[in-house]
Amino acid sequence: MAVEWALPPVSSEESPVTQEERTQLLQELMPKHNAGGLKPKERLAIPPQDMPQQDPAVRRRNVNEVALGYTEEQARIEAMRCLQCRNAPCVEGCPVRINIRDFVGAIANGEFDKALEIIKQNSLLPAVCGRVCPQEVQCQEKCTVGLSLKDVGKAVSIGRLERFVADRNRSQGVVPAVAPATGKKVAIIGSGPGGIVAAADTRRAGHDVTVFEAFHKPGGVMVYGIPEFRLPKAIVRDEIETLRKMGVKIVTNFIVGRTRTIEQLMKKDGFDAVYIGVGAGLPSFMNIEGESLIGVYSANEYLTRANLMKAYDFGKGADTPIAVSKRVAVVGGGNVAMDAARTAVRLGAEKVYLIYRRTEAEMPARVEEVHHAKEEGVEFHLLQNPKRILGDAAGNVTAIECLRYELGEPDASGRRRPVAIQGSEFQMEVDTVIIAIGNLSNPLIRQTTPGLEFNKYGNIVVDDHCRTSMPGVFAGGDIVLGAATVILAMGQGRIAAAAINEYLAGKQAGAGE
Amino acid sequence: MSHRIVRKRQIGEDVFWAEVEAPLIAAARRPGQFIILSIDSDYSERIPLTIAGADAGKGTIELIWQRVGKTTAELAALNEGDEIDNIAGPLGTPTHIDRFGVVVCVGGGIGNAPLLPIAMALKQMGNRVISILGARDKSRMILEDRFAEISDELIVCTDDGSHGRKALVTEPLKEVCSRDPTPDHAFVIGPTPMMKFCCEATRPFGVPTQVSLNTIMIDGTGMCGGCRVEVGGKAKFVCVDGPEFDGHQVNFDLMIKRLGAYKKLEQQAYEDYKQHKCRIGLHG
């Protein structure tokens, strides 16, 4: 995906457009808009609205959110850029088919509540998805505005608009209505994005729903993985709170497969249906020399220490330590690699190198994350890959040895395959290495659930309705898809919930005990 | 759901025992498994502790820990009736209990705690159980009476000779291995260096030796990989692949290094904690 992202301004202060200018622009646009008379050409001429953000020099020193969110004026101006295409190609690009055209239209009209209502018909977590969805390869990639301007970076900023209406509504805390009790029990395993959606949708149908979480805090990857500066934890907390207000029970420190097996949940505890949304959760390592040295982390461990356990406050309250690093090498080119690199910056590292064996064009990370990482001083080392990690006598990392690569023929993924250049070894002095090359599927459910079908990668096999090989057991998200995104997990949570509701409608209440 | 401490006492120098409410874990746990706890939900670290016993009827588990750092000291400062916010488990793959014949169970210091349920299960399976317990001195010898109840033979030793034989556990272990017939299986749990030397002791005799590793851990479900060790030249996760491994295959030297990863920070945290405690004048 070789796209150029229109670079946002380095900070809100340096933004060339002032608040007054924006207000004036909106006032100019309003009469024509209200008369329904903005022509496509006029819409295309409206300048794309930049996202206000924390200055990179400042945000290097804090964990607060980087992107600050649109003002009302910005949101309305940005929404007026939308051409309201009859065929709405953006909707095709959305994994959960949000009616994007209509919600953007509602924002342009200043009908923010209506906009949120439209989004919520398809997506339960707009404040999350507005922040972490890779819009530039989904809805915004298809946007006619971006195509007309020959720059996907100039597409209507659908994600930012989604975030705007979601944030505006956050304080209001609307709790979805719940149907009368059906007497049927649903177990949701994992409280990540898929689990939250599956819990909400099955609870809305009147079932007695319990969410089981292995960690001591619910939220899954949104809490332990995605950092505060990209997704404030307060947002996740609100979503969990909404579930509680709906009457969903949330049980933490509960490891399905260990505390109880799926069979026990169904046969002894009387759960009529189970949704498995445990994520991937088993970090891949490179199997190179030196990977067990002190200072080598999986990104999961590094991010969990920093996010969930708040290691950035070690010595100021938090008890979980993390390496005090001067020079950090992060291996990988995905969003998790960016999160780890940017976390290392915030934890005080002087140098953070991001090592990726292909070029920037092949990086799976969102362009915006790559851009933010660069702004914050992360050094990109492309077409390089570690060969081994070196340490001192005490077992501490001292350096990483890499090989240089060049791109060869395309591989099965369609990306050009990186080929090592023989004899190109060189070393970089580092004290910390973070491996962010993806996750394998966690074997716990597999080992403890005979009868559940898995593929050769250890992912659960499901049909189009997220039904597994076991009656009453459904699954979705990373444990089915391999590594995916929040929105895809959410989409599967929704599909599974619909299938669970249908399954339970045809089942006698109270079965199982 | 928090977990009330039902009973608690000190059972040795810096060693504490507590019976804690955890009904689901009490019902599910099997020998060889462990829990991860954090005292409160926001800032506390998560530490793995072995389960020394459980009463499924009462819904309680027994925890034994040594005061070595801030979290274990905070835990030691809790009283009966106090609550621990989070206990997750049971974690790890349970011990493979079989009818081996003659088994030798070697415990070192705090390692006696996780060894006890394993020895009990081995005895119940009809094995002849020879227990060897070691500690630095008499004040650190724990659970001796309970091992006496279930062992066919019990050998107790201390480094300084203040109780039992003056010896390291490797000495009687070699003697037991030299007997005819040689033991069919050995189970060793204790400080990492002790497990390393016990494995060296049994290796020449060809006695299969199971060790239980206690590494740094966060989630305990395979998610972080912080607990990885090298077994037979391959990286294994203690939390899901273990905690028990064939001791003859474990790279103990690497493990010992990794255990020291946060030594400085841990010492700093413990010193700060002790200082703070003194200033506010609690717990003497």
PDB file of N, CA, C and O in Angstrom, chain A residues 357-402:
ATOM      1  N   ARG A 357      12.361  -5.239   7.869  1.00  0.00           N
ATOM      2  CA  ARG A 357      13.123  -5.863   6.784  1.00  0.00           C
ATOM      3  C   ARG A 357      12.652  -5.494   5.390  1.00  0.00           C
ATOM      4  O   ARG A 357      13.295  -5.840   4.412  1.00  0.00           O
ATOM      5  N   ARG A 358      11.500  -4.834   5.288  1.00  0.00           N
ATOM      6  CA  ARG A 358      11.089  -4.362   3.968  1.00  0.00           C
ATOM      7  C   ARG A 358      11.205  -2.836   3.948  1.00  0.00           C
ATOM      8  O   ARG A 358      11.919  -2.273   4.759  1.00  0.00           O
ATOM      9  N   THR A 359      10.478  -2.175   3.051  1.00  0.00           N
ATOM     10  CA  THR A 359      10.543  -0.709   3.019  1.00  0.00           C
ATOM     11  C   THR A 359       9.282  -0.135   3.650  1.00  0.00           C
ATOM     12  O   THR A 359       8.341  -0.870   3.978  1.00  0.00           O
ATOM     13  N   GLU A 360       9.268   1.159   3.775  1.00  0.00           N
ATOM     14  CA  GLU A 360       8.124   1.810   4.409  1.00  0.00           C
ATOM     15  C   GLU A 360       6.824   1.508   3.663  1.00  0.00           C
ATOM     16  O   GLU A 360       5.763   1.391   4.281  1.00  0.00           O
ATOM     17  N   ALA A 361       6.913   1.365   2.350  1.00  0.00           N
ATOM     18  CA  ALA A 361       5.711   1.113   1.554  1.00  0.00           C
ATOM     19  C   ALA A 361       5.033  -0.197   1.952  1.00  0.00           C
ATOM     20  O   ALA A 361       3.817  -0.314   1.864  1.00  0.00           O
ATOM     21  N   GLU A 362       5.808  -1.169   2.403  1.00  0.00           N
ATOM     22  CA  GLU A 362       5.226  -2.477   2.772  1.00  0.00           C
ATOM     23  C   GLU A 362       4.808  -2.542   4.235  1.00  0.00           C
ATOM     24  O   GLU A 362       4.249  -3.534   4.677  1.00  0.00           O
ATOM     25  N   MET A 363       5.116  -1.509   4.992  1.00  0.00           N
ATOM     26  CA  MET A 363       4.815  -1.567   6.430  1.00  0.00           C
ATOM     27  C   MET A 363       3.331  -1.758   6.678  1.00  0.00           C
ATOM     28  O   MET A 363       2.516  -1.009   6.133  1.00  0.00           O
ATOM     29  N   PRO A 364       2.966  -2.718   7.524  1.00  0.00           N
ATOM     30  CA  PRO A 364       1.547  -2.882   7.823  1.00  0.00           C
ATOM     31  C   PRO A 364       0.998  -1.798   8.762  1.00  0.00           C
ATOM     32  O   PRO A 364      -0.209  -1.666   8.894  1.00  0.00           O
ATOM     33  N   ALA A 365       1.865  -1.017   9.367  1.00  0.00           N
ATOM     34  CA  ALA A 365       1.377   0.005  10.311  1.00  0.00           C
ATOM     35  C   ALA A 365       0.596   1.080   9.579  1.00  0.00           C
ATOM     36  O   ALA A 365       0.817   1.333   8.394  1.00  0.00           O
ATOM     37  N   ARG A 366      -0.293   1.726  10.296  1.00  0.00           N
ATOM     38  CA  ARG A 366      -1.027   2.854   9.735  1.00  0.00           C
ATOM     39  C   ARG A 366      -0.041   3.975   9.427  1.00  0.00           C
ATOM     40  O   ARG A 366       0.888   4.235  10.194  1.00  0.00           O
ATOM     41  N   VAL A 367      -0.284   4.636   8.333  1.00  0.00           N
ATOM     42  CA  VAL A 367       0.607   5.717   7.908  1.00  0.00           C
ATOM     43  C   VAL A 367       0.688   6.795   8.993  1.00  0.00           C
ATOM     44  O   VAL A 367       1.746   7.355   9.261  1.00  0.00           O
ATOM     45  N   GLU A 368      -0.443   7.059   9.619  1.00  0.00           N
ATOM     46  CA  GLU A 368      -0.470   8.081  10.662  1.00  0.00           C
ATOM     47  C   GLU A 368       0.444   7.708  11.831  1.00  0.00           C
ATOM     48  O   GLU A 368       1.125   8.564  12.402  1.00  0.00           O
ATOM     49  N   GLU A 369       0.471   6.408  12.167  1.00  0.00           N
ATOM     50  CA  GLU A 369       1.316   5.970  13.293  1.00  0.00           C
ATOM     51  C   GLU A 369       2.784   6.091  12.918  1.00  0.00           C
ATOM     52  O   GLU A 369       3.620   6.468  13.740  1.00  0.00           O
ATOM     53  N   VAL A 370       3.093   5.734  11.663  1.00  0.00           N
ATOM     54  CA  VAL A 370       4.470   5.855  11.180  1.00  0.00           C
ATOM     55  C   VAL A 370       4.896   7.319  11.256  1.00  0.00           C
ATOM     56  O   VAL A 370       5.974   7.654  11.753  1.00  0.00           O
ATOM     57  N   HIS A 371       4.010   8.167  10.812  1.00  0.00           N
ATOM     58  CA  HIS A 371       4.297   9.599  10.812  1.00  0.00           C
ATOM     59  C   HIS A 371       4.517  10.125  12.242  1.00  0.00           C
ATOM     60  O   HIS A 371       5.470  10.845  12.525  1.00  0.00           O
ATOM     61  N   HIS A 372       3.617   9.722  13.141  1.00  0.00           N
ATOM     62  CA  HIS A 372       3.754  10.157  14.530  1.00  0.00           C
ATOM     63  C   HIS A 372       5.063   9.656  15.139  1.00  0.00           C
ATOM     64  O   HIS A 372       5.734  10.372  15.868  1.00  0.00           O
ATOM     65  N   ALA A 373       5.412   8.411  14.823  1.00  0.00           N
ATOM     66  CA  ALA A 373       6.646   7.847  15.372  1.00  0.00           C
ATOM     67  C   ALA A 373       7.851   8.657  14.890  1.00  0.00           C
ATOM     68  O   ALA A 373       8.738   9.004  15.676  1.00  0.00           O
ATOM     69  N   LYS A 374       7.854   8.991  13.612  1.00  0.00           N
ATOM     70  CA  LYS A 374       8.969   9.784  13.073  1.00  0.00           C
ATOM     71  C   LYS A 374       9.025  11.153  13.728  1.00  0.00           C
ATOM     72  O   LYS A 374      10.098  11.646  14.064  1.00  0.00           O
ATOM     73  N   GLU A 375       7.858  11.774  13.858  1.00  0.00           N
ATOM     74  CA  GLU A 375       7.800  13.095  14.500  1.00  0.00           C
ATOM     75  C   GLU A 375       8.399  13.067  15.893  1.00  0.00           C
ATOM     76  O   GLU A 375       8.963  14.046  16.360  1.00  0.00           O
ATOM     77  N   GLU A 376       8.211  11.915  16.558  1.00  0.00           N
ATOM     78  CA  GLU A 376       8.683  11.812  17.942  1.00  0.00           C
ATOM     79  C   GLU A 376      10.140  11.375  18.018  1.00  0.00           C
ATOM     80  O   GLU A 376      10.666  11.150  19.107  1.00  0.00           O
ATOM     81  N   GLY A 377      10.769  11.225  16.862  1.00  0.00           N
ATOM     82  CA  GLY A 377      12.207  10.975  16.869  1.00  0.00           C
ATOM     83  C   GLY A 377      12.608   9.520  16.722  1.00  0.00           C
ATOM     84  O   GLY A 377      13.786   9.187  16.880  1.00  0.00           O
ATOM     85  N   VAL A 378      11.644   8.623  16.438  1.00  0.00           N
ATOM     86  CA  VAL A 378      12.004   7.221  16.207  1.00  0.00           C
ATOM     87  C   VAL A 378      12.775   7.140  14.880  1.00  0.00           C
ATOM     88  O   VAL A 378      12.339   7.696  13.875  1.00  0.00           O
ATOM     89  N   GLU A 379      13.939   6.481  14.916  1.00  0.00           N
ATOM     90  CA  GLU A 379      14.772   6.350  13.709  1.00  0.00           C
ATOM     91  C   GLU A 379      14.398   5.083  12.963  1.00  0.00           C
ATOM     92  O   GLU A 379      14.450   3.995  13.538  1.00  0.00           O
ATOM     93  N   PHE A 380      14.087   5.211  11.690  1.00  0.00           N
ATOM     94  CA  PHE A 380      13.682   4.041  10.912  1.00  0.00           C
ATOM     95  C   PHE A 380      14.877   3.410  10.218  1.00  0.00           C
ATOM     96  O   PHE A 380      15.614   4.090   9.518  1.00  0.00           O
ATOM     97  N   HIS A 381      15.045   2.119  10.464  1.00  0.00           N
ATOM     98  CA  HIS A 381      16.106   1.355   9.802  1.00  0.00           C
ATOM     99  C   HIS A 381      15.439   0.327   8.903  1.00  0.00           C
ATOM    100  O   HIS A 381      15.061  -0.746   9.356  1.00  0.00           O
ATOM    101  N   LEU A 382      15.274   0.693   7.632  1.00  0.00           N
ATOM    102  CA  LEU A 382      14.512  -0.155   6.721  1.00  0.00           C
ATOM    103  C   LEU A 382      15.436  -1.081   5.957  1.00  0.00           C
ATOM    104  O   LEU A 382      16.646  -0.840   5.860  1.00  0.00           O
ATOM    105  N   LEU A 383      14.839  -2.153   5.432  1.00  0.00           N
ATOM    106  CA  LEU A 383      15.607  -3.175   4.708  1.00  0.00           C
ATOM    107  C   LEU A 383      16.761  -3.699   5.565  1.00  0.00           C
ATOM    108  O   LEU A 383      17.882  -3.880   5.116  1.00  0.00           O
ATOM    109  N   GLN A 384      16.460  -3.905   6.835  1.00  0.00           N
ATOM    110  CA  GLN A 384      17.418  -4.491   7.765  1.00  0.00           C
ATOM    111  C   GLN A 384      16.670  -5.489   8.638  1.00  0.00           C
ATOM    112  O   GLN A 384      15.480  -5.339   8.862  1.00  0.00           O
ATOM    113  N   ASN A 385      17.389  -6.473   9.112  1.00  0.00           N
ATOM    114  CA  ASN A 385      16.741  -7.451   9.983  1.00  0.00           C
ATOM    115  C   ASN A 385      17.787  -8.052  10.916  1.00  0.00           C
ATOM    116  O   ASN A 385      18.903  -8.302  10.496  1.00  0.00           O
ATOM    117  N   PRO A 386      17.411  -8.295  12.188  1.00  0.00           N
ATOM    118  CA  PRO A 386      18.386  -8.811  13.135  1.00  0.00           C
ATOM    119  C   PRO A 386      18.850 -10.215  12.777  1.00  0.00           C
ATOM    120  O   PRO A 386      18.069 -11.042  12.319  1.00  0.00           O
ATOM    121  N   LYS A 387      20.135 -10.457  13.012  1.00  0.00           N
ATOM    122  CA  LYS A 387      20.691 -11.785  12.841  1.00  0.00           C
ATOM    123  C   LYS A 387      20.938 -12.411  14.205  1.00  0.00           C
ATOM    124  O   LYS A 387      20.721 -13.588  14.415  1.00  0.00           O
ATOM    125  N   ARG A 388      21.419 -11.603  15.123  1.00  0.00           N
ATOM    126  CA  ARG A 388      21.591 -12.076  16.496  1.00  0.00           C
ATOM    127  C   ARG A 388      21.662 -10.891  17.438  1.00  0.00           C
ATOM    128  O   ARG A 388      21.863  -9.751  17.013  1.00  0.00           O
ATOM    129  N   ILE A 389      21.480 -11.199  18.722  1.00  0.00           N
ATOM    130  CA  ILE A 389      21.540 -10.158  19.740  1.00  0.00           C
ATOM    131  C   ILE A 389      22.729 -10.484  20.622  1.00  0.00           C
ATOM    132  O   ILE A 389      22.924 -11.643  21.015  1.00  0.00           O
ATOM    133  N   LEU A 390      23.539  -9.480  20.917  1.00  0.00           N
ATOM    134  CA  LEU A 390      24.754  -9.733  21.693  1.00  0.00           C
ATOM    135  C   LEU A 390      24.587  -9.222  23.120  1.00  0.00           C
ATOM    136  O   LEU A 390      23.871  -8.243  23.358  1.00  0.00           O
ATOM    137  N   GLY A 391      25.281  -9.903  24.048  1.00  0.00           N
ATOM    138  CA  GLY A 391      25.163  -9.507  25.444  1.00  0.00           C
ATOM    139  C   GLY A 391      26.494  -9.549  26.156  1.00  0.00           C
ATOM    140  O   GLY A 391      27.483 -10.069  25.626  1.00  0.00           O
ATOM    141  N   ASP A 392      26.490  -9.013  27.395  1.00  0.00           N
ATOM    142  CA  ASP A 392      27.706  -9.068  28.199  1.00  0.00           C
ATOM    143  C   ASP A 392      27.685 -10.308  29.089  1.00  0.00           C
ATOM    144  O   ASP A 392      26.748 -11.120  29.024  1.00  0.00           O
ATOM    145  N   ALA A 393      28.687 -10.435  29.954  1.00  0.00           N
ATOM    146  CA  ALA A 393      28.810 -11.634  30.781  1.00  0.00           C
ATOM    147  C   ALA A 393      27.626 -11.799  31.729  1.00  0.00           C
ATOM    148  O   ALA A 393      27.239 -12.910  32.076  1.00  0.00           O
ATOM    149  N   ALA A 394      27.037 -10.682  32.141  1.00  0.00           N
ATOM    150  CA  ALA A 394      25.911 -10.759  33.070  1.00  0.00           C
ATOM    151  C   ALA A 394      24.601 -11.067  32.353  1.00  0.00           C
ATOM    152  O   ALA A 394      23.556 -11.205  32.988  1.00  0.00           O
ATOM    153  N   GLY A 395      24.654 -11.169  31.034  1.00  0.00           N
ATOM    154  CA  GLY A 395      23.447 -11.519  30.300  1.00  0.00           C
ATOM    155  C   GLY A 395      22.630 -10.325  29.851  1.00  0.00           C
ATOM    156  O   GLY A 395      21.482 -10.478  29.440  1.00  0.00           O
ATOM    157  N   ASN A 396      23.204  -9.115  29.918  1.00  0.00           N
ATOM    158  CA  ASN A 396      22.476  -7.927  29.467  1.00  0.00           C
ATOM    159  C   ASN A 396      22.751  -7.668  27.986  1.00  0.00           C
ATOM    160  O   ASN A 396      23.878  -7.849  27.520  1.00  0.00           O
ATOM    161  N   VAL A 397      21.711  -7.202  27.300  1.00  0.00           N
ATOM    162  CA  VAL A 397      21.874  -6.871  25.881  1.00  0.00           C
ATOM    163  C   VAL A 397      22.874  -5.732  25.732  1.00  0.00           C
ATOM    164  O   VAL A 397      22.821  -4.740  26.475  1.00  0.00           O
ATOM    165  N   THR A 398      23.802  -5.866  24.775  1.00  0.00           N
ATOM    166  CA  THR A 398      24.739  -4.775  24.496  1.00  0.00           C
ATOM    167  C   THR A 398      24.633  -4.286  23.053  1.00  0.00           C
ATOM    168  O   THR A 398      24.968  -3.146  22.769  1.00  0.00           O
ATOM    169  N   ALA A 399      24.211  -5.150  22.159  1.00  0.00           N
ATOM    170  CA  ALA A 399      24.152  -4.738  20.751  1.00  0.00           C
ATOM    171  C   ALA A 399      23.245  -5.678  19.973  1.00  0.00           C
ATOM    172  O   ALA A 399      22.913  -6.779  20.430  1.00  0.00           O
ATOM    173  N   ILE A 400      22.850  -5.215  18.801  1.00  0.00           N
ATOM    174  CA  ILE A 400      22.076  -6.063  17.908  1.00  0.00           C
ATOM    175  C   ILE A 400      22.816  -6.102  16.572  1.00  0.00           C
ATOM    176  O   ILE A 400      23.327  -5.082  16.116  1.00  0.00           O
ATOM    177  N   GLU A 401      22.942  -7.309  16.036  1.00  0.00           N
ATOM    178  CA  GLU A 401      23.620  -7.439  14.743  1.00  0.00           C
ATOM    179  C   GLU A 401      22.566  -7.660  13.670  1.00  0.00           C
ATOM    180  O   GLU A 401      21.722  -8.546  13.795  1.00  0.00           O
ATOM    181  N   CYS A 402      22.622  -6.834  12.633  1.00  0.00           N
ATOM    182  CA  CYS A 402      21.623  -6.918  11.569  1.00  0.00           C
ATOM    183  C   CYS A 402      22.273  -7.227  10.233  1.00  0.00           C
ATOM    184  O   CYS A 402      23.468  -7.033  10.037  1.00  0.00           O
TER     185      CYS A 402
END
